[in-house]
Amino acid sequence: MKISQKFKDLHKLGKKAFLAYVPFGFPTLDDSAKIILALQDCGVDIVELGVPFSDPLADGPIIQAAANKALAQGANTDKLFTMLNSLKGKLKIPLVIMTYYNPVLKYGMDKFFLKMKKAQVSGVMIVDLPVEESKAYIKKANRFNLETIFFVTPTTSFTRAKKIADHSKGFIYYISVTGITGPQKLDGDWLAASVKRIRKVTQLPICVGFGIHKKSQVKEISEFSDGVIIGSEIVKFIDENSCRKDLVKRLSKHIRSLCIK
Amino acid sequence: MSNKKIPDSRGYFGEFGGKYVPETLWACLLELEGVYKEVSRQASFKKELKFYLSEYAGRPTPLYFAKNLSKHLGAKIYLKREDLLHTGAHKINNSLGQILLAKHMGKRRIIAETGAGQHGVSVATVSRLFGLNCEIYMGAEDVLRQKANVLRMRVLGAKVIPVCNGSKTLKDACSEAIRDWVTNVGDTYYLLGSTVGPHPYPYMVRDFQSVIGSEAKKQILKKEKKLPNYLVACVGGGSNSMGLFHPFFKEKSVKFIGVEAAGSGLNSFNSASLTKGEIGVLQGAKSFVLQDKFGQIKEAHSVAPGLDYPGVGPEHAFYKVTKRAEYVTVDDRQAIKGFKMLSQQEGIIPALEPSHAIYYLKELAKAAKNKIIIVCLSGRGDKDLDIVNQYIK
Ligand SMILES: Cc1ncc(COP(=O)(O)O)c(C=O)c1O
């Protein structure tokens, strides 16, 4: 399913999107498919699947540790696509790959995108690939009909936000803080004003991520944005419960407690 | 090629370089680039930098004709004595340049990464000099290996933050410094220590280090009335080598040799990114990177903490593919031999990083009998006595 279609559907229902980030291969390689399907079952609208990288510059300790664990257990790009192919027919919601540039570059962008397409992945976002370095990337993604999501942050100027929006498809990822991933106190009024400002340069949905870790934040931010993204909070929960047999069940319950639907 | 500006306006040296950073950093890189371009041209900035380089750091450094070593090896060997600078290594050239920029930009807090601790010490030093707060990220493994430098940084009032991620060495310290910068970009200046990272760092650091080559050029022309045949320097991130090479770029008769660390061996753990690496993107720039087939960065190793890094500056990648420079390797054991050789021949104890370059002279001299060779003695070896002692045991 295309991300843009998902937002149209949600819009018709008057609903906001709930996006969940999980790293591939965490807590174990076998858990990823189960976790993704569980996310779908408990009402997540879009799955953001992190492809672990050894040196994640924009990630805080929680996601760094998860990436290291996944890599230590042998998570790699080939296994990622095997897992994604196993979801075909079962996963009905859009899935977006979030990663860093080097794993994509090394695998070969064409090969990476072709496999994404075959696995019915909807879109891709690369943390350390600003639009200025993205010419070939966007061209290729378009060829494979993949939606390219870019980031806008509190340090992004207004004119630059327009440029980024012009290169984006699916939605704009607004990073709520000047900083890395991990739980944060967020200033709702300030965020609302920031999102409003970005609306002036784009018709695309705007989703807010980084730092969001509790229901009250989800509620507040959903009022003025088109969706919220939760990452570290979910990863932390998985980590804390990774030894339990009923991990997936517990996770579903936790996600439902964060969701406002 | 020769008429094009290198790097180009997007920070590319040929196909290498660029700005592969999280969006949060884009604005400040742009600001830094603008400020650097404007300020570095100003006569007042040049004058101030020159003042500190000479009065505080001790420039110009001698180009010393190493008589005993030359006789021993059979070539005319000159040492560019960066080891005699204040704080004991070439790193201070860059740190002085950048701290003046930071001051100009009104930043109150300085952060940096360090491997050998030489860059960390130089940043702690200039931060004290200008009264700015200073925090240094250092791999936990390096904190143990380079105790003396950790103590120096602390005496200078810097906070040393041990980094326990990954291989606990320079790469991990650098990632942690970047994360800090992403979080505190408003008031914090990231004083990067080598010709790596996103544009404008590789070219800015190269410019600040070019004082090494510019001086050496004048000095050798005075002493020998001709250009040298070879320039030799060790390559970690690539700043002392690029600083020596760059001013000779257009002198086609002068051969450049960069010496990488082969660590425990080229088929084992090493830091030879140009020799064994493949094109990739690490910490903001496209260059050669030690990585596996899925693009995960490999752990580097070298007995010299300042060379222990799985990437290399983009300008070196450009020199490699255009064949402007040749890159060779020297392993841990050979570097220790180089360390001893210079100590015993000349009474000069080199740091383990340039000991790699010193050892390579032995190989080079065989093919370059009586040729003029300038080698960058990038730092002094006091910091390495513990490591060498353990090695000998
Ligand atoms: C004395 C000395 N030489 C060389 C290096 C390597 O760095 P670069 O390749 O940037 O000169 C270091 C780094 O710490 C150093 O301390």
XYZ file of C-alpha atoms in Angstrom, chain B residues 176-336:
161
model
C 29.714 10.444 20.040
C 31.067 13.945 19.435
C 28.774 14.277 16.419
C 25.778 13.165 18.522
C 26.652 15.806 21.086
C 26.896 18.364 18.320
C 23.516 17.354 16.882
C 22.056 17.956 20.341
C 23.852 21.182 21.274
C 24.467 22.752 17.914
C 23.326 26.194 19.032
C 26.116 27.056 21.446
C 28.658 24.355 20.646
C 31.549 24.335 18.213
C 32.784 20.949 17.025
C 36.538 21.218 16.648
C 37.215 18.231 14.401
C 40.829 17.099 14.416
C 41.559 15.715 10.989
C 40.772 16.098 7.302
C 37.631 13.998 7.690
C 33.937 14.600 8.312
C 31.482 16.627 6.248
C 32.417 19.659 4.139
C 33.882 22.161 5.057
C 36.040 20.262 7.577
C 38.291 18.310 5.192
C 39.345 21.406 3.323
C 39.383 23.732 6.308
C 41.632 21.387 8.307
C 43.812 20.878 5.250
C 44.202 24.647 4.897
C 45.147 25.068 8.556
C 47.661 22.210 8.315
C 49.143 23.423 5.023
C 51.497 25.585 7.022
C 53.569 22.373 7.373
C 54.119 22.002 3.639
C 54.460 25.701 2.911
C 57.250 26.049 5.436
C 58.924 22.831 4.325
C 58.921 24.033 0.732
C 60.669 27.284 1.571
C 63.099 25.540 3.880
C 64.138 22.828 1.439
C 64.569 25.325 -1.396
C 66.864 27.289 0.861
C 68.849 24.281 2.019
C 69.006 22.214 -1.145
C 68.184 24.796 -3.823
C 65.734 22.291 -5.247
C 62.496 20.503 -4.545
C 62.508 17.182 -2.705
C 61.989 13.895 -4.548
C 59.644 12.454 -1.958
C 57.282 13.540 0.784
C 56.424 10.863 3.313
C 53.848 11.040 6.108
C 51.595 8.759 8.116
C 47.884 8.774 7.325
C 45.244 8.410 9.992
C 42.430 10.761 9.058
C 45.034 12.421 6.893
C 45.773 15.861 8.303
C 49.528 15.900 8.836
C 50.089 14.202 5.489
C 47.710 16.490 3.589
C 49.234 19.483 5.343
C 52.642 18.449 4.020
C 51.479 17.345 0.551
C 49.014 20.014 -0.447
C 51.412 22.932 -1.001
C 53.375 20.665 -3.377
C 50.276 19.534 -5.292
C 51.293 21.229 -8.516
C 54.940 20.187 -8.310
C 54.593 17.038 -10.363
C 58.188 15.957 -9.799
C 57.565 15.596 -6.066
C 56.200 12.167 -5.186
C 53.797 11.815 -2.267
C 53.780 8.701 -0.126
C 51.139 8.201 2.527
C 51.827 5.482 5.083
C 48.810 3.685 6.522
C 48.758 1.401 9.535
C 48.626 -2.297 8.696
C 48.012 -3.042 12.383
C 48.277 -6.779 13.068
C 48.419 -7.394 9.322
C 46.552 -6.496 6.136
C 44.428 -9.622 6.379
C 43.783 -9.117 10.054
C 42.803 -6.018 12.045
C 44.291 -2.910 10.495
C 43.581 0.740 9.756
C 44.566 0.775 6.098
C 41.394 2.345 4.683
C 42.926 3.379 1.358
C 44.692 0.080 0.827
C 42.019 -2.320 2.055
C 38.851 -0.244 2.168
C 36.069 0.317 -0.327
C 34.113 3.414 -1.249
C 31.566 4.267 1.390
C 30.088 6.996 3.551
C 31.267 7.338 7.129
C 30.787 10.282 9.484
C 29.695 12.745 6.870
C 31.872 12.128 3.833
C 32.274 9.729 0.952
C 35.723 8.156 0.905
C 37.414 4.800 1.369
C 36.125 2.925 4.388
C 36.899 -0.417 6.020
C 33.562 -2.205 5.817
C 31.964 -5.602 5.347
C 29.892 -6.636 2.342
C 26.741 -5.193 3.904
C 28.273 -1.784 4.508
C 28.781 -2.204 8.259
C 31.936 -0.448 9.409
C 34.710 -2.793 10.488
C 36.722 -2.431 13.641
C 40.074 -0.875 12.907
C 43.282 -1.571 14.746
C 46.680 0.014 15.071
C 49.275 0.146 17.814
C 49.158 3.906 17.172
C 45.880 5.205 18.587
C 45.948 8.219 16.245
C 45.870 5.954 13.189
C 43.273 3.560 14.595
C 40.387 4.686 12.354
C 38.444 2.804 9.628
C 38.045 5.831 7.347
C 40.250 8.465 5.730
C 39.897 12.009 4.449
C 38.209 12.410 1.047
C 41.111 14.345 -0.455
C 43.353 11.329 0.071
C 40.769 9.161 -1.687
C 40.981 11.637 -4.542
C 44.787 11.496 -4.543
C 44.606 7.734 -4.594
C 42.282 7.337 -7.561
C 44.028 10.065 -9.546
C 47.371 8.507 -8.570
C 48.716 11.805 -7.272
C 49.904 9.966 -4.184
C 50.950 6.443 -3.457
C 49.713 4.716 -0.307
C 51.721 2.023 1.432
C 51.378 0.209 4.741
C 53.507 -0.483 7.792
C 52.395 -2.865 10.532
C 52.569 -2.621 14.323
C 55.873 -4.448 14.679
C 57.551 -2.418 11.985
C 56.277 0.817 13.513
C 57.890 -0.098 16.814
